[in-house]
Structures are given as C-alpha cells and as structure tokens.
PDB file of C-alpha atoms in Angstrom:
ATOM      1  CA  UNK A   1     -84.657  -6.250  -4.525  1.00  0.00           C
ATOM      2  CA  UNK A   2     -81.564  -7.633  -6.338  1.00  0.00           C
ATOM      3  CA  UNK A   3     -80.409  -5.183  -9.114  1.00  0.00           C
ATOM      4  CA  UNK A   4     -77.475  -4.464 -11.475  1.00  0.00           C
ATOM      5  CA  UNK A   5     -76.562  -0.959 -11.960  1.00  0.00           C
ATOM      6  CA  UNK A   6     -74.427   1.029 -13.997  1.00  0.00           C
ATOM      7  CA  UNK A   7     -72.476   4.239 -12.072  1.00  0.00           C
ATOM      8  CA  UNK A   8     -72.775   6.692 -15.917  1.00  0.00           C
ATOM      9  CA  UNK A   9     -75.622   6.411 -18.374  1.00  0.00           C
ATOM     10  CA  UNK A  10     -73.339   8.625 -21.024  1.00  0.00           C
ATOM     11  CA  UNK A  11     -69.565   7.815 -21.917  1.00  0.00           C
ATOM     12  CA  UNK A  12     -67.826  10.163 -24.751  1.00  0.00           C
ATOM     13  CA  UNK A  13     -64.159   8.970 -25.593  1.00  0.00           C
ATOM     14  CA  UNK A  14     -61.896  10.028 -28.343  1.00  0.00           C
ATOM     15  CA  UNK A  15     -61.290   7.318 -31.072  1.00  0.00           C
ATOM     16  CA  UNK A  16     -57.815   5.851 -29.954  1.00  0.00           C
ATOM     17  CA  UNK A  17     -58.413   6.437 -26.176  1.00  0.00           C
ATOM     18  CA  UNK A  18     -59.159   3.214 -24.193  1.00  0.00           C
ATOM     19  CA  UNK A  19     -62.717   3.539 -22.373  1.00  0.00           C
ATOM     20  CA  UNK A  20     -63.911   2.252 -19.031  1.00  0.00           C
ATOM     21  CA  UNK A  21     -67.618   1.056 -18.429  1.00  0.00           C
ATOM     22  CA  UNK A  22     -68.737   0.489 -14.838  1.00  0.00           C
ATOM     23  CA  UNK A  23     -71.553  -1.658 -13.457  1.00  0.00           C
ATOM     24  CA  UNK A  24     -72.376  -1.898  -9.621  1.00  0.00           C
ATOM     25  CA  UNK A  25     -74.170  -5.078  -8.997  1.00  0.00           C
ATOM     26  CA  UNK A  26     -76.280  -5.752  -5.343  1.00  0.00           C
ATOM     27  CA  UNK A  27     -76.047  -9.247  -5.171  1.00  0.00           C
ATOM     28  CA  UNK A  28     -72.813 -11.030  -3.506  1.00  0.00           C
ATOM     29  CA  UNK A  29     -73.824 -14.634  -4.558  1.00  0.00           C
ATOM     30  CA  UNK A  30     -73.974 -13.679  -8.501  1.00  0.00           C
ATOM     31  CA  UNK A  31     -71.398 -16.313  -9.513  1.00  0.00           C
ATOM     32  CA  UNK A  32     -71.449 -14.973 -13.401  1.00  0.00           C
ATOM     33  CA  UNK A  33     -71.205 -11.902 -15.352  1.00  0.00           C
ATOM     34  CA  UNK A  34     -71.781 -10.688 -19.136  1.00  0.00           C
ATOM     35  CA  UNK A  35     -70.751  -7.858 -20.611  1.00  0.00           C
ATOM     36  CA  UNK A  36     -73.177  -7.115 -24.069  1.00  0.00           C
ATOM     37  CA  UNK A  37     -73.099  -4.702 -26.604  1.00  0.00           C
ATOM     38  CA  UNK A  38     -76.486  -3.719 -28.079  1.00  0.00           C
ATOM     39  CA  UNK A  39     -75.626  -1.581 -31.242  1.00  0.00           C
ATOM     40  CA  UNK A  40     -78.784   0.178 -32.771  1.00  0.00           C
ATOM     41  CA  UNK A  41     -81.620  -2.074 -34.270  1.00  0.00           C
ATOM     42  CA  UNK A  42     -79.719  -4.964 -33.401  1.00  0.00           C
ATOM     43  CA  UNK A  43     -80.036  -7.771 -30.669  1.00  0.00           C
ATOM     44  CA  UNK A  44     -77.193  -7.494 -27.785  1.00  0.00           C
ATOM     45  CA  UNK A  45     -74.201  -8.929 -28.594  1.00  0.00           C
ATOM     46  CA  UNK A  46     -72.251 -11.314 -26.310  1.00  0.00           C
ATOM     47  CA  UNK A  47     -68.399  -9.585 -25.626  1.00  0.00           C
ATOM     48  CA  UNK A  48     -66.678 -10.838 -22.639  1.00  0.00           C
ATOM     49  CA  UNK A  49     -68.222 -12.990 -19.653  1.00  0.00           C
ATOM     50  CA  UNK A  50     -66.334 -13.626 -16.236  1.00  0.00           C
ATOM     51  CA  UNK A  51     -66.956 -16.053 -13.594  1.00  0.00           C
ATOM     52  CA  UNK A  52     -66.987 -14.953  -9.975  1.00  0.00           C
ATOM     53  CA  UNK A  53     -63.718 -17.581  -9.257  1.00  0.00           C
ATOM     54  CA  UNK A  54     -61.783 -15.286 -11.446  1.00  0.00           C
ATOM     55  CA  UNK A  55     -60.982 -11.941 -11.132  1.00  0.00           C
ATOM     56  CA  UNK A  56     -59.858 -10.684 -14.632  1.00  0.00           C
ATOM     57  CA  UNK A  57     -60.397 -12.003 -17.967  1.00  0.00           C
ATOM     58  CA  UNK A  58     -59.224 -10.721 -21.050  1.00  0.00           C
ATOM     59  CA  UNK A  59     -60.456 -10.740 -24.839  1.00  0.00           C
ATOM     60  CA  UNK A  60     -59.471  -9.207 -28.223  1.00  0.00           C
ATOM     61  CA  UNK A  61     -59.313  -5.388 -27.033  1.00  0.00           C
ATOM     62  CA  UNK A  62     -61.572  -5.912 -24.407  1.00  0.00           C
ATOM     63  CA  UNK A  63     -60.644  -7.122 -20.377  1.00  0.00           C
ATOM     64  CA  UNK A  64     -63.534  -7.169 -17.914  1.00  0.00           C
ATOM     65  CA  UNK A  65     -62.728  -7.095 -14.415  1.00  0.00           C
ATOM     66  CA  UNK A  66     -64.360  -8.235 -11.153  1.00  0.00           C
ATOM     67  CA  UNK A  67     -64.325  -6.546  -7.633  1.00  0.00           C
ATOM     68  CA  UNK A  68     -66.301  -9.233  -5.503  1.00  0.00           C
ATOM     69  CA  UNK A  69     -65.086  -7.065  -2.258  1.00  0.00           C
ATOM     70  CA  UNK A  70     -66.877  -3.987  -3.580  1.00  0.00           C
ATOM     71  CA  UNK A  71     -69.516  -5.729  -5.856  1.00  0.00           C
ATOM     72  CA  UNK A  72     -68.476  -3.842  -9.008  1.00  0.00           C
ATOM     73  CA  UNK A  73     -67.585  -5.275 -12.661  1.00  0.00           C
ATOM     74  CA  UNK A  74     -65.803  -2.756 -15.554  1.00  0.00           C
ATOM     75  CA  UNK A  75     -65.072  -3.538 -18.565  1.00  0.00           C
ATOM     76  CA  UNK A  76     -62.124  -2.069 -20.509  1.00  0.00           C
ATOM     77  CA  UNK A  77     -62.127  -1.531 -24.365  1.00  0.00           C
ATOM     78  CA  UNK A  78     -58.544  -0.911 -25.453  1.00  0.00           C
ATOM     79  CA  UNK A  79     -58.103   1.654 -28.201  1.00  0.00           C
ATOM     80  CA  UNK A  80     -61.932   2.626 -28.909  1.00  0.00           C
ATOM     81  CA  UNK A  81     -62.974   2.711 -32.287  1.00  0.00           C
ATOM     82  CA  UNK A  82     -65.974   4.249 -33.853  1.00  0.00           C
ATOM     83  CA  UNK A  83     -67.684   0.941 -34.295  1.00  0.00           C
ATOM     84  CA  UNK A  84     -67.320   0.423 -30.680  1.00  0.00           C
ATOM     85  CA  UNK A  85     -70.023   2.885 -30.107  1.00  0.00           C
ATOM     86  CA  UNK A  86     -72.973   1.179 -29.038  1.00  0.00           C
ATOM     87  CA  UNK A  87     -75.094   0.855 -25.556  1.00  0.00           C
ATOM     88  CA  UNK A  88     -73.093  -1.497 -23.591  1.00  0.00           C
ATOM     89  CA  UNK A  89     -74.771  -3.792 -20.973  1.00  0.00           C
ATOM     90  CA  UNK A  90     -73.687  -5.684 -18.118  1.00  0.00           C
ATOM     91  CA  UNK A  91     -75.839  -8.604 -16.915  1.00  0.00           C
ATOM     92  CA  UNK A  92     -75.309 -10.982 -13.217  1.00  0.00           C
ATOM     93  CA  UNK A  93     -76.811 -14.110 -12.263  1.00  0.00           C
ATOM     94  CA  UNK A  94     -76.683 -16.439  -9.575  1.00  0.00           C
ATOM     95  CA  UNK A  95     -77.480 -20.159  -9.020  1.00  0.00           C
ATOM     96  CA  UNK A  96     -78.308 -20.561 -12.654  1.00  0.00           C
ATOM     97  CA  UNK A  97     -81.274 -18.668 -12.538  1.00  0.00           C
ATOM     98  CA  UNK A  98     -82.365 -15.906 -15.063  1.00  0.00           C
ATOM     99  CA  UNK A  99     -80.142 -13.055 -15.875  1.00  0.00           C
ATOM    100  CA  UNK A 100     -80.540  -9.584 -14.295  1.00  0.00           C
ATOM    101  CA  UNK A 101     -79.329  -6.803 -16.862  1.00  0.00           C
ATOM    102  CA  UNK A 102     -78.621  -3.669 -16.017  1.00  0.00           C
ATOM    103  CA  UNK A 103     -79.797  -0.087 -17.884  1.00  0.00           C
ATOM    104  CA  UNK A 104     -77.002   0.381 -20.091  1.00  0.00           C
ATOM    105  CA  UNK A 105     -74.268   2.490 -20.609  1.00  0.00           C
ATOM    106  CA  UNK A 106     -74.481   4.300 -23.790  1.00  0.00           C
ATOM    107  CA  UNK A 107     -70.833   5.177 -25.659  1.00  0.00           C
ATOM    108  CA  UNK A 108     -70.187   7.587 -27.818  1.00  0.00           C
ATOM    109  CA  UNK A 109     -67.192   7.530 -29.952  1.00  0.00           C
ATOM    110  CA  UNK A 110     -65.283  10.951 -30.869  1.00  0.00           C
ATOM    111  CA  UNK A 111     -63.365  11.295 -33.514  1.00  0.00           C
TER     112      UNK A 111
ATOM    113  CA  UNK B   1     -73.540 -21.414 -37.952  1.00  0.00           C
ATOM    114  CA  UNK B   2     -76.902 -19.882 -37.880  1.00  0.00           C
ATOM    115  CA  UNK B   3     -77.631 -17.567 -34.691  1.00  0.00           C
ATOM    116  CA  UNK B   4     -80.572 -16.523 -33.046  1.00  0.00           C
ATOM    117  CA  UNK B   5     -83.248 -15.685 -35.530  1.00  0.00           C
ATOM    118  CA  UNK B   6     -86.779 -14.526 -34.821  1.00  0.00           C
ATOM    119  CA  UNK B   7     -90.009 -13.238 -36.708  1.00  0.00           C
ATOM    120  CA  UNK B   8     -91.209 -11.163 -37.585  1.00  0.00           C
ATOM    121  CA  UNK B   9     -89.049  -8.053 -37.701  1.00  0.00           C
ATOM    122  CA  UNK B  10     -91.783  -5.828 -37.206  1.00  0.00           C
ATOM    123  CA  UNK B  11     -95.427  -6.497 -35.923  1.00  0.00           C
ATOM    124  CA  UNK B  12     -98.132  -3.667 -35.899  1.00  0.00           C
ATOM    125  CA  UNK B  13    -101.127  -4.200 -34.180  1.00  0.00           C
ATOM    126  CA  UNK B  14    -104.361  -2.663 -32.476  1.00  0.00           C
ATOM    127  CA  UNK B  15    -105.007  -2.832 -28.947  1.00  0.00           C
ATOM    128  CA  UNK B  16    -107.069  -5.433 -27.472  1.00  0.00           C
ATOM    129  CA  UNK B  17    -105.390  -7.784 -30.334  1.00  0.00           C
ATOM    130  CA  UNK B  18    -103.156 -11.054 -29.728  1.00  0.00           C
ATOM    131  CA  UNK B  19     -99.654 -10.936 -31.107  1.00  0.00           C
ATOM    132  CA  UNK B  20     -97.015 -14.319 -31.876  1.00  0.00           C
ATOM    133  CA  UNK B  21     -93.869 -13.717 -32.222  1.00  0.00           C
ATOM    134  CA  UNK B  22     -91.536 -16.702 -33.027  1.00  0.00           C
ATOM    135  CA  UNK B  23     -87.808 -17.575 -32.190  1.00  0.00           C
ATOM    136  CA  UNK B  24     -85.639 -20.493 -33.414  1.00  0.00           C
ATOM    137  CA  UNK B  25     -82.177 -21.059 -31.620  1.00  0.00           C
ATOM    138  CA  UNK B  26     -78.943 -21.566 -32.282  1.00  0.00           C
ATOM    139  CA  UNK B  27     -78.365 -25.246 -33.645  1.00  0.00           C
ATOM    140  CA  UNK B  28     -77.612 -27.275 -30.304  1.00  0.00           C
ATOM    141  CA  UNK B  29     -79.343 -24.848 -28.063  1.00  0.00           C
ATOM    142  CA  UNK B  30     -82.058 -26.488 -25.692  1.00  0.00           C
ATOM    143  CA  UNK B  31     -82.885 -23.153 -23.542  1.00  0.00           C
ATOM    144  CA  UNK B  32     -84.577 -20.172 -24.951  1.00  0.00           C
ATOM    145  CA  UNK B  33     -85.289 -16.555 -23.319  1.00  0.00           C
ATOM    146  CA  UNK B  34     -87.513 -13.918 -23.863  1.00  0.00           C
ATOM    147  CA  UNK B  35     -86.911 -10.074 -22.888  1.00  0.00           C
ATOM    148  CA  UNK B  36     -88.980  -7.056 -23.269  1.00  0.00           C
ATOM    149  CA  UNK B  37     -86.688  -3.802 -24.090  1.00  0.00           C
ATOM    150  CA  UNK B  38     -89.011  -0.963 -23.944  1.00  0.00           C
ATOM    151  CA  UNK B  39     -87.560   2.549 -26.162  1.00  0.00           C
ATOM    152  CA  UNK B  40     -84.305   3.786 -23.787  1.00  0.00           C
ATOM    153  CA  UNK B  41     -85.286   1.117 -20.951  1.00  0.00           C
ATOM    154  CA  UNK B  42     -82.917  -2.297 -20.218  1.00  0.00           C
ATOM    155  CA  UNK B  43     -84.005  -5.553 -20.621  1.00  0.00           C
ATOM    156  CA  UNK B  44     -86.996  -7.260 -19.082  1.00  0.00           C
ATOM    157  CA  UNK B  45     -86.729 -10.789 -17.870  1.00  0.00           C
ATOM    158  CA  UNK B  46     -90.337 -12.337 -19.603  1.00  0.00           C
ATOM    159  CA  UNK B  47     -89.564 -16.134 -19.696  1.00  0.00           C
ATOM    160  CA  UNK B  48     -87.474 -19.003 -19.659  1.00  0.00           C
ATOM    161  CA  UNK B  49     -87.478 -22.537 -21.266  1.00  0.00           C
ATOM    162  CA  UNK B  50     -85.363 -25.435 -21.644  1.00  0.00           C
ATOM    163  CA  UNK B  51     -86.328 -29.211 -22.734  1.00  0.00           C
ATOM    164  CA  UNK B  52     -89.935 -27.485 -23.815  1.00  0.00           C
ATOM    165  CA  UNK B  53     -90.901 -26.207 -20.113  1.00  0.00           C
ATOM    166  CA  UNK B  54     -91.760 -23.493 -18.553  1.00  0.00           C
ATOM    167  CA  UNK B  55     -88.257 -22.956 -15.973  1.00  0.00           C
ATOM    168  CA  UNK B  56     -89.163 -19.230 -14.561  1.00  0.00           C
ATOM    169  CA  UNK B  57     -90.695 -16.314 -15.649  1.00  0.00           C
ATOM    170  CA  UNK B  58     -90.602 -12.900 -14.626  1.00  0.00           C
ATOM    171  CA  UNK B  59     -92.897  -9.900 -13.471  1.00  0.00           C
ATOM    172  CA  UNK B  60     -95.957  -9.719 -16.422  1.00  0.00           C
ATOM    173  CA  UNK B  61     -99.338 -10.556 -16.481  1.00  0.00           C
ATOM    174  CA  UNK B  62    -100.540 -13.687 -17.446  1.00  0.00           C
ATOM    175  CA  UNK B  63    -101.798 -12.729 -20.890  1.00  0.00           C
ATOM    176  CA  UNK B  64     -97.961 -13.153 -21.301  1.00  0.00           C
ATOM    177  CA  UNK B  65     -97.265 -16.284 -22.456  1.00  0.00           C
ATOM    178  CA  UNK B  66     -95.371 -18.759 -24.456  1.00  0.00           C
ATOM    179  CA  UNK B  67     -94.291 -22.410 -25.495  1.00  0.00           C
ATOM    180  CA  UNK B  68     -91.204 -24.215 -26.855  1.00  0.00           C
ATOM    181  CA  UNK B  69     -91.505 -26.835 -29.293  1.00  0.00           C
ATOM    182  CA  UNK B  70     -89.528 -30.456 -29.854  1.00  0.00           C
ATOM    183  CA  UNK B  71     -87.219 -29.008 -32.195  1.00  0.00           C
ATOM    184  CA  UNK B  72     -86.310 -26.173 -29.385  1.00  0.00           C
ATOM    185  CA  UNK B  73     -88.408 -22.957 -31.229  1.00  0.00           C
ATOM    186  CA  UNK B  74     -90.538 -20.758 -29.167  1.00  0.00           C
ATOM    187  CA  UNK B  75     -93.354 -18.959 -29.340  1.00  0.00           C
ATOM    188  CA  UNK B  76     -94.141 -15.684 -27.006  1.00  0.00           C
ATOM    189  CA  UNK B  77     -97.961 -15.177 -27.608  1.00  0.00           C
ATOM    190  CA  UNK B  78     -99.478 -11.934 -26.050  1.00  0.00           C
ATOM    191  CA  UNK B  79    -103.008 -11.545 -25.465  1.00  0.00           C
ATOM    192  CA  UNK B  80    -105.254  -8.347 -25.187  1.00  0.00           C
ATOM    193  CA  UNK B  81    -102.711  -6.046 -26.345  1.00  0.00           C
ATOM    194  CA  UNK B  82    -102.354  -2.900 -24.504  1.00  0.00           C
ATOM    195  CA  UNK B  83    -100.262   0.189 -25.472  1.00  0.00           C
ATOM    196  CA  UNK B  84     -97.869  -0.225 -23.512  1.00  0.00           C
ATOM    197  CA  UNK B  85     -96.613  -3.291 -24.261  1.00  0.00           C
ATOM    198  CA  UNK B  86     -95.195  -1.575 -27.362  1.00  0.00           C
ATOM    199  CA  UNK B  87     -91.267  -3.021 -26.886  1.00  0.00           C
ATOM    200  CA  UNK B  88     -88.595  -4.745 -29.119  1.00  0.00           C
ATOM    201  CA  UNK B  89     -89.405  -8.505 -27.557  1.00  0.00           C
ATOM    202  CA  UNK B  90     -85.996 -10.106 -28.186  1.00  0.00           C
ATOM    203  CA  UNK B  91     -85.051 -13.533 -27.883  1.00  0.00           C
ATOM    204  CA  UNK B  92     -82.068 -15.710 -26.529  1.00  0.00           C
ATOM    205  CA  UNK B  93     -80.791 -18.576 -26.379  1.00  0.00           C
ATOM    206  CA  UNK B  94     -78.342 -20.925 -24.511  1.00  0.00           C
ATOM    207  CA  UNK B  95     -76.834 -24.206 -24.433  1.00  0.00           C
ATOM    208  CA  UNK B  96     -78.197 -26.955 -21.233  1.00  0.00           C
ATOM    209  CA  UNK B  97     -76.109 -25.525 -18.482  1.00  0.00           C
ATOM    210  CA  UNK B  98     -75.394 -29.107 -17.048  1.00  0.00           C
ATOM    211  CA  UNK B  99     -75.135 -27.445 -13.555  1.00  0.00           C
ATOM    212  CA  UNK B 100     -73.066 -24.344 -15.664  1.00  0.00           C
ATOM    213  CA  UNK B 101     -74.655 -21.725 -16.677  1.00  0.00           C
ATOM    214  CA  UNK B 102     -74.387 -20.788 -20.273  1.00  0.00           C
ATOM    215  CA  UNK B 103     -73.827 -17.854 -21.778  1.00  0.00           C
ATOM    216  CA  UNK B 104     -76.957 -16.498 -23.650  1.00  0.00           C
ATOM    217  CA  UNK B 105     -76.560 -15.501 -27.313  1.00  0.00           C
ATOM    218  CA  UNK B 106     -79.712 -13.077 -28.817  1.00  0.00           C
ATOM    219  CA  UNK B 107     -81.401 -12.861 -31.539  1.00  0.00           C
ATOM    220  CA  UNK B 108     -82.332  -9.344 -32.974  1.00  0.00           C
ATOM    221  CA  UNK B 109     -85.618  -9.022 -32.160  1.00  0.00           C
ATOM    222  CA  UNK B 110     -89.075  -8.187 -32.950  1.00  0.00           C
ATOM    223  CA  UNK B 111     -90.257  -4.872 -32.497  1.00  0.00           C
ATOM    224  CA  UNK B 112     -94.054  -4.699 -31.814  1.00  0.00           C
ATOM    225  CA  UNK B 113     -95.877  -1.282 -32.281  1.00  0.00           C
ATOM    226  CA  UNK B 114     -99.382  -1.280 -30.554  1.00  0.00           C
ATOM    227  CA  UNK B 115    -101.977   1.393 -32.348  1.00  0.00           C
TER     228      UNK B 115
END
C-alpha cells in the first residue's frame, strides 16, 4: 500500500548546527507535501509545504526540498535552536484526497 | 485569528462507554479532519468532511463516527469503547480546496484514556 516513510526515527544536533530530516514517500503521483512539527502535548504544527511542480521552497530558517526522481522530501532547519526540538512529520497526498503522514522523526537539540 | 480548537482536553472513560469529542475550525474553514495518534505511533487518517458530508474515511470500525454541523464544527462520536482506542484524537482543518488542496492546520487535541 501507499506509505510515507522517514529514513531515522532519532536526530541529535548541536544548537547552532543546521539539521536535515528525511522522508521517503512510495507514491509518484503525490502532487503535495507538508512538513509538521508536533512539539509535546501540542497539535502538529504546519512549517513548510511544497508542491510537486516545484522543487525547493524556502521559509524563515527552514527550506524543504523535493526529489520526484528518487521519491524523497528533506527538510532543512538552518541554525537549530533548542525550541526546534520537537517530532517532526512529513505528510503526501495526491488528487486531493486525505493526507498520508509518516511516523515521525524525533529531534533532539544539544546544547 | 482563532485556530483549531477542540474539547475536551482530556476525556476518561470506561470501556464499553461512548465518547464525543468536539472540534470547531478555523474561521473560514469548510473541511474538517480527524486523526487518531496513538502514544509514539503517527497519525491515523479517521475522517474527512467538508460542506457537512461525509468525503472519506479511513481504516476503523464503524462504531467510529462523526458529523459536521452548518456552522462547520464536528463531532467524532465513538461507541463501545475499547482499550485500545486510548489515543490523542486530534482535529484539523482546511480551507475548500476549489480543485487545490489546502493545507491542513490542527488543533491540539483531545486525549482520551479508556479504563
């Protein structure tokens, strides 16, 4: 079945470093992509979302990018702070129909 | 601007019990989501409505259910409670997609506990 995937469950960074989040997804007609941070007790949070005609999109410290060749979205948070740390989702769709979210990525920030 | 706010925050009940848990969207918003997070698991498609009908919903038994109302609220009602549908039920909503879609914006959930 169709599912969205992240490659590391755990990401450590020191405060200052930039960080890297990775999702595989298995479907090539998603046409649009969410990044969301979930911090705890909270709802997710809407960061950065990317449309399948583009291939990079960039937002205050954060840039996702989009690999429709290899089916794989990242998203890059410049400078990491330690409010940045948080479980970090990416979610596809395709056709308008309901989002498909993937497990998380969980980031931890050093100091 | 208001966001997505649901209720209750917490919800304790027995098994065999029927929960309600409530949503109201952002101002503007015509489509509303529901998810099921279990503890350390992602999030569950439940259901989907926009212009107060039923558009998909996912993989959960019927006693899952739900409505939207005129003014755009929802309702997730869950019947026969069973242990493990012990989850943060979180809610989202989105604007008509007009052939687009929308970004979803969520709400920070309700967190039912099944005893």
């Amino acid at each position: 079945g169709e599912s969205v995937g992240l490659h590391l469950p755990t990401l450590s960074v020191q405060e200052g470093d930039n960080s890297i989040i990775n999702c595989a997804y298995s479907n090539s007609a998603s046409d649009y992509f969410i990044w969301y941070k979930q911090e705890s007790g909270k709802g997710p949070q809407f960061i950065i979302d990317i449309r399948s005609n583009m291939d990079k999109r960039q937002g205050q410290r954060v840039t996702v990018l989009l690999n429709k060749t290899v089916k794989h979205l990242s998203l890059q948070i410049a400078a990491t702070q330690p409010g940045d740390s948080a479980v970090y989702f990416c979610a596809e769709n395709h056709y308008g129909q309901n989002f498909v979210f993937g497990p998380g990525t969980r980031l931890s920030v050093l100091p | 601007e208001a966001g997505v706010t649901q209720s209750p925050t917490h919800l304790i009940k027995t098994r065999g019990q029927q929960a309600t848990l409530r949503c109201s969207p952002i101002s503007g918003h015509t489509s509303v989501y529901w998810y099921q997070q279990a503890l350390g698991l992602g999030l569950q498609f439940l259901l989907w409505y926009d212009e107060g009908e039923e558009r998909n919903r996912g993989n959960f038994p019927p006693r899952f259910s739900g409505r939207q109302f005129p003014n755009y609220s929802s309702e997730l009602n869950v019947n026969a409670l069973e242990l493990e549908d012990s989850a943060l039920y979180l809610c989202a909503s989105s604007l008509a997609g007009r052939g687009v879609v929308q970004p979803q914006h969520f709400g920070d959930g309700t967190r039912l506990s099944i005893l």
